[in-house]
Coordinates of C-alpha atoms in Angstrom, one line a residue:
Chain A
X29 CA 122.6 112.0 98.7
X30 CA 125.1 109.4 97.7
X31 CA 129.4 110.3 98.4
X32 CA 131.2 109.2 95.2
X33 CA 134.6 108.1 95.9
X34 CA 136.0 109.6 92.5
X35 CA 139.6 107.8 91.6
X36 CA 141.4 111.2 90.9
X37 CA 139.4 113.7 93.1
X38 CA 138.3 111.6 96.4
X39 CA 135.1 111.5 97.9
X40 CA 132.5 114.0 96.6
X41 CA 128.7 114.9 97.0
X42 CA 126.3 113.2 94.3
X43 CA 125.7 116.7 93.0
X44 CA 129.2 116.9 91.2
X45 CA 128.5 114.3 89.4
X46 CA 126.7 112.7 86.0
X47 CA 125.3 109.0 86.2
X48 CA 126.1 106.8 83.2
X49 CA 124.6 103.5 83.2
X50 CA 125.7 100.2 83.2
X51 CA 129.3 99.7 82.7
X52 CA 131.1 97.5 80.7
X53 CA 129.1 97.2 77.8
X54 CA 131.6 96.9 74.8
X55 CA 131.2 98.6 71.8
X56 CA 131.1 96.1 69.3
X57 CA 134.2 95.2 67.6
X58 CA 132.7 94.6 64.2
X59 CA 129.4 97.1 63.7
X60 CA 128.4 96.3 59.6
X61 CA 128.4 92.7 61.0
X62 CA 126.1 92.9 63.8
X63 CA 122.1 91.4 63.7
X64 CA 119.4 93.6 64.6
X65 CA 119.1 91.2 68.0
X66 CA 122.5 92.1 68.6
X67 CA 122.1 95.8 68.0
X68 CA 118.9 96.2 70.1
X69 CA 121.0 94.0 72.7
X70 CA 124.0 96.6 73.0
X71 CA 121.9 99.4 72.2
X72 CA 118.6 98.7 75.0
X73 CA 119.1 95.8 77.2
X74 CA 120.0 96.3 80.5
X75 CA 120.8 94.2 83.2
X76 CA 119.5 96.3 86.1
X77 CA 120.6 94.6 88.5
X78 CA 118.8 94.3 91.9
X79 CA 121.5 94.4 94.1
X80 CA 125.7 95.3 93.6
X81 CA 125.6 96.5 90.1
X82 CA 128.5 98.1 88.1
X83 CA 127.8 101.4 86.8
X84 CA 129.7 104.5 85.6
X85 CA 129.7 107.6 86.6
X86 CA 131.1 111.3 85.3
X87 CA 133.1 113.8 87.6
X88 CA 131.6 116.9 85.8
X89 CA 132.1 119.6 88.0
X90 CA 135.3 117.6 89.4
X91 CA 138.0 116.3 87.0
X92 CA 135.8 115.7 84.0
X93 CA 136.8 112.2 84.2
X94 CA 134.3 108.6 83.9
X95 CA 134.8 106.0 86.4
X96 CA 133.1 102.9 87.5
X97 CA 131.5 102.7 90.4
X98 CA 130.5 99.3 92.4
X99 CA 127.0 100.4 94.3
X100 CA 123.9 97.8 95.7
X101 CA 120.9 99.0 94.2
X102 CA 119.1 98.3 97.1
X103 CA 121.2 99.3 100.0
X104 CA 122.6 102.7 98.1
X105 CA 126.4 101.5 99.0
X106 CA 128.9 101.9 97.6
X107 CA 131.7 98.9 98.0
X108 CA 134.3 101.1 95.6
X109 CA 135.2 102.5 92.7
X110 CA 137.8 102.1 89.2
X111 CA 138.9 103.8 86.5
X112 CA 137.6 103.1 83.5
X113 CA 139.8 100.0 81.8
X114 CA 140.5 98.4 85.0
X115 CA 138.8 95.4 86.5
X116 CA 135.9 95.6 88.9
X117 CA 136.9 95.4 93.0
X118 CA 135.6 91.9 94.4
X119 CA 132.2 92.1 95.6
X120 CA 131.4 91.9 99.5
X121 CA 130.4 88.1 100.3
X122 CA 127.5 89.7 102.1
X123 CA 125.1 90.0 99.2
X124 CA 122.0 91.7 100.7
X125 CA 119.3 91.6 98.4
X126 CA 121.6 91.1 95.3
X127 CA 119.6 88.8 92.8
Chain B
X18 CA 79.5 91.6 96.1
X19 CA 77.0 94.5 97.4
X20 CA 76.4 97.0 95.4
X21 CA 77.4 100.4 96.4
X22 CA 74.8 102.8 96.4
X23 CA 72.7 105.5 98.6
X24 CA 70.3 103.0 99.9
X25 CA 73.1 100.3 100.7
X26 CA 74.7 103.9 103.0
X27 CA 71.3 104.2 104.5
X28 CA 71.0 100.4 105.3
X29 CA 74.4 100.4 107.2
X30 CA 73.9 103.7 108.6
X31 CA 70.9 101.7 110.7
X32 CA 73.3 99.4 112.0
X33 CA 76.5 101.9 112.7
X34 CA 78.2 100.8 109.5
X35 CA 79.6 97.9 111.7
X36 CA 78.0 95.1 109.2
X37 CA 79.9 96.2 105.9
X38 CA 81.2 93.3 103.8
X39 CA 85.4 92.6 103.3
X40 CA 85.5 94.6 99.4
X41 CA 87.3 91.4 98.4
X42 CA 88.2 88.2 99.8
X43 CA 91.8 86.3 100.9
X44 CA 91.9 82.7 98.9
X45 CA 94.1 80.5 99.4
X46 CA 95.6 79.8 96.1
X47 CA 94.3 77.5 94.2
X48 CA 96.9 74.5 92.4
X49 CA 96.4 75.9 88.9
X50 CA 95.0 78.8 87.0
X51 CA 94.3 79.8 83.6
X52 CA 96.0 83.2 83.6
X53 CA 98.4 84.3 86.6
X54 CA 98.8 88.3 86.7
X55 CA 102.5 88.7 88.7
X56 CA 101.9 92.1 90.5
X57 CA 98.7 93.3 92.8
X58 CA 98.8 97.4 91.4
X59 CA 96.3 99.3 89.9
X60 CA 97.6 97.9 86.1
X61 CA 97.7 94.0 86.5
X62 CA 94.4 94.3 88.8
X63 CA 92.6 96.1 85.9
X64 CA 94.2 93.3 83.9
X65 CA 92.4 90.8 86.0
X66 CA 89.2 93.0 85.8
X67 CA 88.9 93.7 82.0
X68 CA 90.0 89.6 81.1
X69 CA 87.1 88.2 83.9
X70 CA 84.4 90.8 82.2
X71 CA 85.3 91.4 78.7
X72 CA 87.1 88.2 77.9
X73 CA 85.2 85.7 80.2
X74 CA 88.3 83.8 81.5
X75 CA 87.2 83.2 85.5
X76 CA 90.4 81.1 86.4
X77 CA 92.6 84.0 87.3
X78 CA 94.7 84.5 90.3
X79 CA 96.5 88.0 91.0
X80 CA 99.6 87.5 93.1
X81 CA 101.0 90.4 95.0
X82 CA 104.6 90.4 96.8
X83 CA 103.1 93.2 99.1
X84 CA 100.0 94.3 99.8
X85 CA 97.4 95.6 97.1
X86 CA 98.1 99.0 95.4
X87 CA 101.2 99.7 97.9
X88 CA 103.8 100.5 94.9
X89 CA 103.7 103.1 92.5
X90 CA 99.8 102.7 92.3
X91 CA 100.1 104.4 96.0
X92 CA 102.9 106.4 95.7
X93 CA 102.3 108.3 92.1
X94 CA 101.0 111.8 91.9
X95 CA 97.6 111.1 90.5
X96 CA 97.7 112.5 87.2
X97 CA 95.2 111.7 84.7
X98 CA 95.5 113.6 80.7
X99 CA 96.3 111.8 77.8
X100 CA 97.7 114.6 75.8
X101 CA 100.7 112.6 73.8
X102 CA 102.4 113.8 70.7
X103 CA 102.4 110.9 68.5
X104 CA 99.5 108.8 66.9
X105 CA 100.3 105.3 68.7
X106 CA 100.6 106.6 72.0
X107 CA 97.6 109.3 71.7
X108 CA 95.3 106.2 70.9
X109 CA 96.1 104.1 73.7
X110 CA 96.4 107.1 76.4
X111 CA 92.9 108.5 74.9
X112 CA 91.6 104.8 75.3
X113 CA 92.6 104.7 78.8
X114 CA 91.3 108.9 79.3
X115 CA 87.8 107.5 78.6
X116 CA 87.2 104.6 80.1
X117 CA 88.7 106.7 83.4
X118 CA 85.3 109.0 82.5
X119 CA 83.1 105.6 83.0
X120 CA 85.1 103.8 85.4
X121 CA 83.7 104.7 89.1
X122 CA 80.2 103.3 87.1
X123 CA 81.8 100.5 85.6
X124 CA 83.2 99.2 88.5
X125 CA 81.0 100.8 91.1
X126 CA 83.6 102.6 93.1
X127 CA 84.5 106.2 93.6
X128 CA 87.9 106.7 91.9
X129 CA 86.8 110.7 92.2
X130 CA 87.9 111.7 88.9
X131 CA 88.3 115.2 89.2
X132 CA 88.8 116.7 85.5
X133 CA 90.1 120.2 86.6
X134 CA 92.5 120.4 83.3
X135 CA 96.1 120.0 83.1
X136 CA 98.2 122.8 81.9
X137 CA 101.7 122.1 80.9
X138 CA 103.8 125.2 80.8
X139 CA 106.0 126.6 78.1
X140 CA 109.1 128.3 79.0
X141 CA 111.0 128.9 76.2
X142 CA 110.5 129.7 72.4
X143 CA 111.2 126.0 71.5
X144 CA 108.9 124.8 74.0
X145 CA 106.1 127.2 72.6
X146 CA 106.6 125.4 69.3
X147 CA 106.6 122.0 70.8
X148 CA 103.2 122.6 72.7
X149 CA 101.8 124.3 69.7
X150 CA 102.9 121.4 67.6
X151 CA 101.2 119.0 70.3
X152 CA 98.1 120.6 70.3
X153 CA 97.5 120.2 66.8
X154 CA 98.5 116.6 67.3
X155 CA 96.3 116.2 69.6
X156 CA 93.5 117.6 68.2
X157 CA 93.9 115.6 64.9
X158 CA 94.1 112.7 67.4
X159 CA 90.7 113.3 68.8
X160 CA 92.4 114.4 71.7
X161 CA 91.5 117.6 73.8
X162 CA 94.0 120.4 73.6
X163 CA 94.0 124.1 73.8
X164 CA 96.6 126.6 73.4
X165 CA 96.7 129.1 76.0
X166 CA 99.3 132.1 76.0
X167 CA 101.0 133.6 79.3
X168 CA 97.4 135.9 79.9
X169 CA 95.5 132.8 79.2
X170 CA 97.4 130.7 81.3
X171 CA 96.9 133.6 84.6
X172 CA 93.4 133.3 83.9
X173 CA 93.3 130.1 84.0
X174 CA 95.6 129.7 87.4
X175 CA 95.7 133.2 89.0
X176 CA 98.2 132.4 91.8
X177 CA 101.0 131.6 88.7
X178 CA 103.8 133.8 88.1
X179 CA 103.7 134.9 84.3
X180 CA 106.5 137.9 85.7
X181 CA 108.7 138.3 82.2
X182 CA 111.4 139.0 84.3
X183 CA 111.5 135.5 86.1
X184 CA 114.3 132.9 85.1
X185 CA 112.4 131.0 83.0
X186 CA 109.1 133.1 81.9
X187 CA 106.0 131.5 81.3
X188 CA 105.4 131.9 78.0
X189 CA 101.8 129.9 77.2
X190 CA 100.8 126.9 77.8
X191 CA 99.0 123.5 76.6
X192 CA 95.4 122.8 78.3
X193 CA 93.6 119.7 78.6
X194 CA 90.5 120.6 80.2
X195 CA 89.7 116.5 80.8
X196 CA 92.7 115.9 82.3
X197 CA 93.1 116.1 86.0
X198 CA 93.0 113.8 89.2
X199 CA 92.2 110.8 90.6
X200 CA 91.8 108.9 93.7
X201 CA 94.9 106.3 93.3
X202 CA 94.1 103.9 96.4
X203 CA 90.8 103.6 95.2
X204 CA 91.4 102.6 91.8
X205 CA 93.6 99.6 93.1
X206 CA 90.5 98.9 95.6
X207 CA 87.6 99.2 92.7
X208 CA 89.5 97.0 90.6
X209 CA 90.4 94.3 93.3
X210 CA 86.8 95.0 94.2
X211 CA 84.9 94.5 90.7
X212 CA 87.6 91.4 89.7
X213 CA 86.7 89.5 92.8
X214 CA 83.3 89.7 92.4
X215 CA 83.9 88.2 89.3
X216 CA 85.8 85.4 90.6
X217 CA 89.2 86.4 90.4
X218 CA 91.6 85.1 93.4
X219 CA 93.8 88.2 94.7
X220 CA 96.4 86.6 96.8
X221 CA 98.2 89.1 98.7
X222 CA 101.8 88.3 100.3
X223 CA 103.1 86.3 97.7
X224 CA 106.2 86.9 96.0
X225 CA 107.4 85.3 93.2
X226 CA 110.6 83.5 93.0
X227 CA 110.4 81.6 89.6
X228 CA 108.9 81.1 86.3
X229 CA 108.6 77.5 85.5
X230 CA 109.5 76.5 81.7
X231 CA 108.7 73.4 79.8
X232 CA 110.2 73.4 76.3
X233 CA 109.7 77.3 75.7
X234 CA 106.4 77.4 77.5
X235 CA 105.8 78.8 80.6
X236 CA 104.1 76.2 83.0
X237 CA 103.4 78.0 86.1
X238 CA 105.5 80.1 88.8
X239 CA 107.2 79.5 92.0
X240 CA 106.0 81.8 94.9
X241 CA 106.8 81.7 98.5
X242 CA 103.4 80.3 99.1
X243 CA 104.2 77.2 97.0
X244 CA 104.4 76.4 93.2
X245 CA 100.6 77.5 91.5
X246 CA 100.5 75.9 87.7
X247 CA 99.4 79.0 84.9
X248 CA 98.6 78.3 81.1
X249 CA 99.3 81.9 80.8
X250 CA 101.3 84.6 82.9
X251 CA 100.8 88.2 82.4
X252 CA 104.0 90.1 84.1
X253 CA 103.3 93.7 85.3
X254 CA 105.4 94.1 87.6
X255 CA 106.4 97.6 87.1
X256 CA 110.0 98.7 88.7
X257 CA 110.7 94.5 88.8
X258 CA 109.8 93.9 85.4
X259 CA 113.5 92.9 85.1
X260 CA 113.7 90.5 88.3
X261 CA 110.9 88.5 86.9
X262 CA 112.3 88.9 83.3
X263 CA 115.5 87.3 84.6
X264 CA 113.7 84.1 85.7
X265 CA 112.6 83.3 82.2
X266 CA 115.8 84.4 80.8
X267 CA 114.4 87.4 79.3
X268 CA 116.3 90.5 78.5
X269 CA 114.4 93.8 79.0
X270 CA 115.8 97.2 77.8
X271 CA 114.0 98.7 81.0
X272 CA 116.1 100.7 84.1
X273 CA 114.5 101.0 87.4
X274 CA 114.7 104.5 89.1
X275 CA 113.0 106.3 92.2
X276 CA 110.9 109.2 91.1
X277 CA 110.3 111.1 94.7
X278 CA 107.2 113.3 95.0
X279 CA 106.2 114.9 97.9
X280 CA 103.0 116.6 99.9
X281 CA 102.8 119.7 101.8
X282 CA 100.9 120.4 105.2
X283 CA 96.9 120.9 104.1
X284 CA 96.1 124.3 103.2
X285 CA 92.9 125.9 101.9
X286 CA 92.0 125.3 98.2
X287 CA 94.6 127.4 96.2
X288 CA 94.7 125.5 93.2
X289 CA 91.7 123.9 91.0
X290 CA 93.8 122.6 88.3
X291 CA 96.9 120.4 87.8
X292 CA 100.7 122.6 86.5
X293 CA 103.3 120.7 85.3
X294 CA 106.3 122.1 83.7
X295 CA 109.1 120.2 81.7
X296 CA 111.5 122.5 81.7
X297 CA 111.7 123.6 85.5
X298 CA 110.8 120.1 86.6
X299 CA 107.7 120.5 89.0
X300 CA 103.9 119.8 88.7
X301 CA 101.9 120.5 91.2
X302 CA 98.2 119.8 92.4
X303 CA 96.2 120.3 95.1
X304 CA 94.3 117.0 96.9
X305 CA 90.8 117.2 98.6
X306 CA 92.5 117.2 102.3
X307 CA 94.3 120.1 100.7
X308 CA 97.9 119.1 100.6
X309 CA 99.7 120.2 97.7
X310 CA 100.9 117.3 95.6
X311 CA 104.3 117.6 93.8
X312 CA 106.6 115.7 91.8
X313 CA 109.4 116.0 89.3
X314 CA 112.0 113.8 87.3
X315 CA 113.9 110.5 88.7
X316 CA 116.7 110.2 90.1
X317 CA 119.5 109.5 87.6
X318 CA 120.9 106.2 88.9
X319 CA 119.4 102.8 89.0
X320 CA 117.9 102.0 92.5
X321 CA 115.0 99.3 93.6
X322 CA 115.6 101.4 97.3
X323 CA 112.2 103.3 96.5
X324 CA 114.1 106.9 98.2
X325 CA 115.6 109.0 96.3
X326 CA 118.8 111.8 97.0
X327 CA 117.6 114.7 98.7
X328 CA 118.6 117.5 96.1
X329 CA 116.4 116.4 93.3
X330 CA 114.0 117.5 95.7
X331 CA 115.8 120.5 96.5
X332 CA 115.5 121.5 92.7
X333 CA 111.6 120.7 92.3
X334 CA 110.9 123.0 95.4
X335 CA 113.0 125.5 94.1
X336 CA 111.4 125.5 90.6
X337 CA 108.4 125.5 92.1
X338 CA 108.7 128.4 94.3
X339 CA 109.7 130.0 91.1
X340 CA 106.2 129.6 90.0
X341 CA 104.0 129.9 93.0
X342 CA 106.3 132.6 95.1
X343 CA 103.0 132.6 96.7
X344 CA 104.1 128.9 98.6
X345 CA 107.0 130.3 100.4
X346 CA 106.2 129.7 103.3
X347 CA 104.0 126.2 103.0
X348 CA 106.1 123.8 105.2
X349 CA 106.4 120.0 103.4
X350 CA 105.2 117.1 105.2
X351 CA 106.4 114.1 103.7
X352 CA 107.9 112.6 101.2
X353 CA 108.5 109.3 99.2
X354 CA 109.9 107.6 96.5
X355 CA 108.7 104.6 94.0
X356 CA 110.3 102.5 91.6
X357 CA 109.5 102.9 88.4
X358 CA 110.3 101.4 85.2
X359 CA 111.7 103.6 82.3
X360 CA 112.5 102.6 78.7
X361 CA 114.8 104.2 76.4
X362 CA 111.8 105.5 74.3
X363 CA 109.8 106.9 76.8
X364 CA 106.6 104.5 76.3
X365 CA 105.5 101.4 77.5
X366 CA 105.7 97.5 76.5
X367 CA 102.8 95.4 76.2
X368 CA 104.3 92.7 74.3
X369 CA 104.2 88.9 73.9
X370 CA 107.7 87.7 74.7
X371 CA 110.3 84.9 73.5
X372 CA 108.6 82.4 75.8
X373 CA 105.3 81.0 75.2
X374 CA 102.9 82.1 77.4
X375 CA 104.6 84.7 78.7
X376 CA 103.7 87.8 78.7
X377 CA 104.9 91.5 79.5
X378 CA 103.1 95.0 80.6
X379 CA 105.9 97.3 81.7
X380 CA 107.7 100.5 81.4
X381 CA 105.3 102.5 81.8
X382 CA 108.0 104.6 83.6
X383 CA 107.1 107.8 84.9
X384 CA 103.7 108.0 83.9
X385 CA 101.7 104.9 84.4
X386 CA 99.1 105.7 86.6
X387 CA 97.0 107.8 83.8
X388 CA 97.0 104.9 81.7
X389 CA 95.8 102.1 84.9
X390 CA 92.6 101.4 82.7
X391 CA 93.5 101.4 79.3
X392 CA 96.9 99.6 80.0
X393 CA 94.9 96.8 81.7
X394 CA 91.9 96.9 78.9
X395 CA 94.9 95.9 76.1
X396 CA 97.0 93.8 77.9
X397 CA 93.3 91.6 78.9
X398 CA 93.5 91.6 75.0
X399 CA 96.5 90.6 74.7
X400 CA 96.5 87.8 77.5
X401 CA 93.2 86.4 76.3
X402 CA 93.4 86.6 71.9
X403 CA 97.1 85.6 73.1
X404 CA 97.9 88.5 70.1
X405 CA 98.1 92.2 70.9
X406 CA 95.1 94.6 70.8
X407 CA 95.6 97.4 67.6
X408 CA 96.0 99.9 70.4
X409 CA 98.6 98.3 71.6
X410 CA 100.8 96.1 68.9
X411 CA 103.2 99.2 68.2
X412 CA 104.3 98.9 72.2
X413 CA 105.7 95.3 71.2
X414 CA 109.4 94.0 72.5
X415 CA 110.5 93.9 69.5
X416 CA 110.6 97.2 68.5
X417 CA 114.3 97.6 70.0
X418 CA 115.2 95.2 67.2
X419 CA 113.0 96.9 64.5
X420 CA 113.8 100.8 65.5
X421 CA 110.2 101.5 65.6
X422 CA 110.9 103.6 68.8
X423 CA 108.1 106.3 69.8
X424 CA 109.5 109.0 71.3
X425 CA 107.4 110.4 73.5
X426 CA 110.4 112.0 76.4
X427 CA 108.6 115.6 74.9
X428 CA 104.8 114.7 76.3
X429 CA 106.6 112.0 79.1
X430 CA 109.4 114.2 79.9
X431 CA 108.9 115.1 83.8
X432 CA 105.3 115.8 83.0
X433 CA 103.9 112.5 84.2

């Protein structure tokens, strides 16, 4: 089970919280403008990263607060995590398997 | 290749079975092929299979990071049915359901296709609806389906627990009576089997590192056994889909996950037919050494670790007991995770791609190893006519663009 260092609450067990995906994936600013490309692009594509990979994350039996969280996809760790607006922690130099 | 049969037992038997053949061989790989399948499981070997014998293309090489079968084709919980809601998915699932029925013929190996039925439970009133509805989707399909209420479904598996006053009653149940099990290290090993024989080159311990481009057309791959030339490359790379798709420069709207399952210690036969249920998140089977096989959802967040967090497991056993009170006390004896490849629309891609040449089988998700055949049978099609099969045009990449989802998380959901 992964700890999830919330920003508000501290460290927690995996079980108080809700994944959400990849992070920072902007709404888009203009939505009558946008190409189907561009919806199926913010709507479907992922990045899924192999390796450290930005995500968000819910405190739902905690705060009730989304965070991001900096995790490698292959090792499970966790370098750190943000609140939501603020920008990502640098990533460890030792990249594992991070493609 | 020898053919498999009682008198080819007998012959060994005469010499201590110490003069059997190797089922395939190790080439070295050769400086160019016609059509390079990325991935060694049960889907791109079929692939492989179906485009040497119904497509006559002999110039294939199979490359396999790993060793044959040793991803989700190995680590899945065997589950064969092809009971899907809507009309698209029905047709390439039934497709795949019967050439399972002629496959240990076809390719002269025992996948042990065990059709024992699959029941998939109903909890709830809503869920009674939705298997009703399914049923007579499926039966204007062509499919198998029955409708079974909570008496039908005690007859049908006596050690259930149909209590009324359980958390979640079992209300009734859908039954396909051809669905059940199969062998899942076999299938990988008939296939690599039957498409060596026919000349295919199955090169084991090659990963690939790169997809060579020239002008928009794929020219061959980079592997860590040295750069092999392809006219054609066939991706099924299952939980890696997007590592390869990022070589080409291709976006996929696929998210890798571990889905954990798990076996118990061998008991006596307890269990002739295959449970799942959506709604409490098990299904369960028994296997011929007698180990119950279960399974249940993914794990929420993206991993390629292939382990999974401990109290999704927690919550399978405990739905499970809630079932089968009668497993109390069966002690678990292992348990594992795979990578698998889910899409926002619960069904698969088989899909041409923005690059020439280039070509995808993926996100099959939860629930590929049911479809091993008939996934490989379309995307032979679809590698060889270089234009997909009918079965299999509505799973194109570009139905993210065009909305023409189909939404199949009710007959995916956990049920795999």
């Amino acid at each position: 089970m992964l700890n999830i260092d919330c920003p508000w609450c501290g460290k927690r067990h995996e079980t108080e919280f809700h994944y959400g995906g990849e992070a920072h994936i902007a709404r888009p600013e203009d939505p009558a403008k946008l190409e189907d490309t561009e919806w199926a692009e913010f709507l479907f594509m992922r990045t899924n990263t192999k390796g450290y990979f930005a995500e968000r994350w819910l405190h739902s039996h905690g705060c009730r607060r989304w965070f991001n969280v900096i995790r490698n996809t292959v090792t499970h760790d966790i370098v750190g995590s943000y609140k939501m607006g603020e920008k990502p922690p640098k990533l460890p130099k030792r990249t594992g398997d991070a493609k | 290749m020898v053919k498999y049969s009682i008198f080819t037992i007998a012959r060994n038997a005469l010499t201590g079975h110490q003069n059997w053949p190797k089922q395939w061989r190790s080439p070295e790989p050769k400086p160019e092929y016609d059509v390079i399948i990325i991935g060694g499981g049960g889907h791109g070997l079929a692939t492989a299979y179906y485009l040497a014998k119904e497509h006559g293309v002999r110039n294939i090489a199979v490359l396999e990071k790993g060793w044959l079968g040793g991803g989700n084709t190995a680590r899945n919980t065997t589950i064969v049915r092809s009971n899907y809601l809507w009309d698209e998915s029905a047709a390439i699932y039934e497709k795949s359901l019967q050439l399972w029925e002629g496959l240990s013929q076809d390719i002269n190996y025992n996948v042990m296709l065990s059709q024992r039925g699959v029941l998939n439970l109903a909890h709830s009133l809503g869920d009674v609806r939705e298997g009703v509805r399914r049923v007579n989707a499926n039966r204007l399909n062509g499919v198998d389906a029955e409708w079974l209420d909570a008496e039908g479904v005690k007859n049908f598996c006596p050690i259930i627990n149909i209590s009324k006053s359980a958390r979640h009653p079992v209300l009734g149940a859908t039954l396909q009576r051809r669905g059940g099990v199969a062998r899942h290290d076999s299938v990988a090993w008939g296939y690599a089997r039957a498409a060596d024989a026919l000349g295919v080159d199955i090169i084991q311990n090659c990963e690939v590192t790169g997809i060579k481009r020239e002008g928009g057309k794929v020219t061959g791959v980079e592997t860590t056994r040295g750069d092999i030339a392809a006219k054609k490359i066939g991706v099924v790379a299952a939980g890696h889909s997007s590592v390869i798709a990022e070589m080409a420069g291709i976006r996929l709207p696929i998210t890798s996950h571990p889905l954990q399952a798990l076996v118990s210690e061998p008991i006596k036969p307890v269990i002739d037919c295959v449970v799942m249920s959506g709604a409490v998140h098990v299904y369960v089977s028994q296997s011929d050494k007698g180990e119950l096989v279960m399974g249940a959802g993914i794990d929420s967040f993206n991993s390629y670790a292939q382990r999974g967090s401990f109290h999704v497991i927690e919550h399978q056993l405990g739905a499970c007991l809630e079932l089968f009170p009668i497993f109390s006390r069966v002690r678990m004896m292992r348990t594992w995770g795979g990578i698998v490849d889910t899409c926002p629309d619960a069904s698969p891609i088989l899909s041409r791609t923005p690059v020439d040449g280039l070509y995808f089988n993926c996100g099959w998700g939860t629930g590929g190893f049911k479809a091993t055949p008939g996934s490989g049978w379309c995307f032979a099609h679809t590698l060889a006519k270089e234009e997909p099969h009918p079965l299999n045009a509505p799973f194109s990449l570009s139905r993210f663009e065009s909305g023409a989802l189909i939404d199949e998380h009710g007959a995916a959901g956990v049920a795999h």
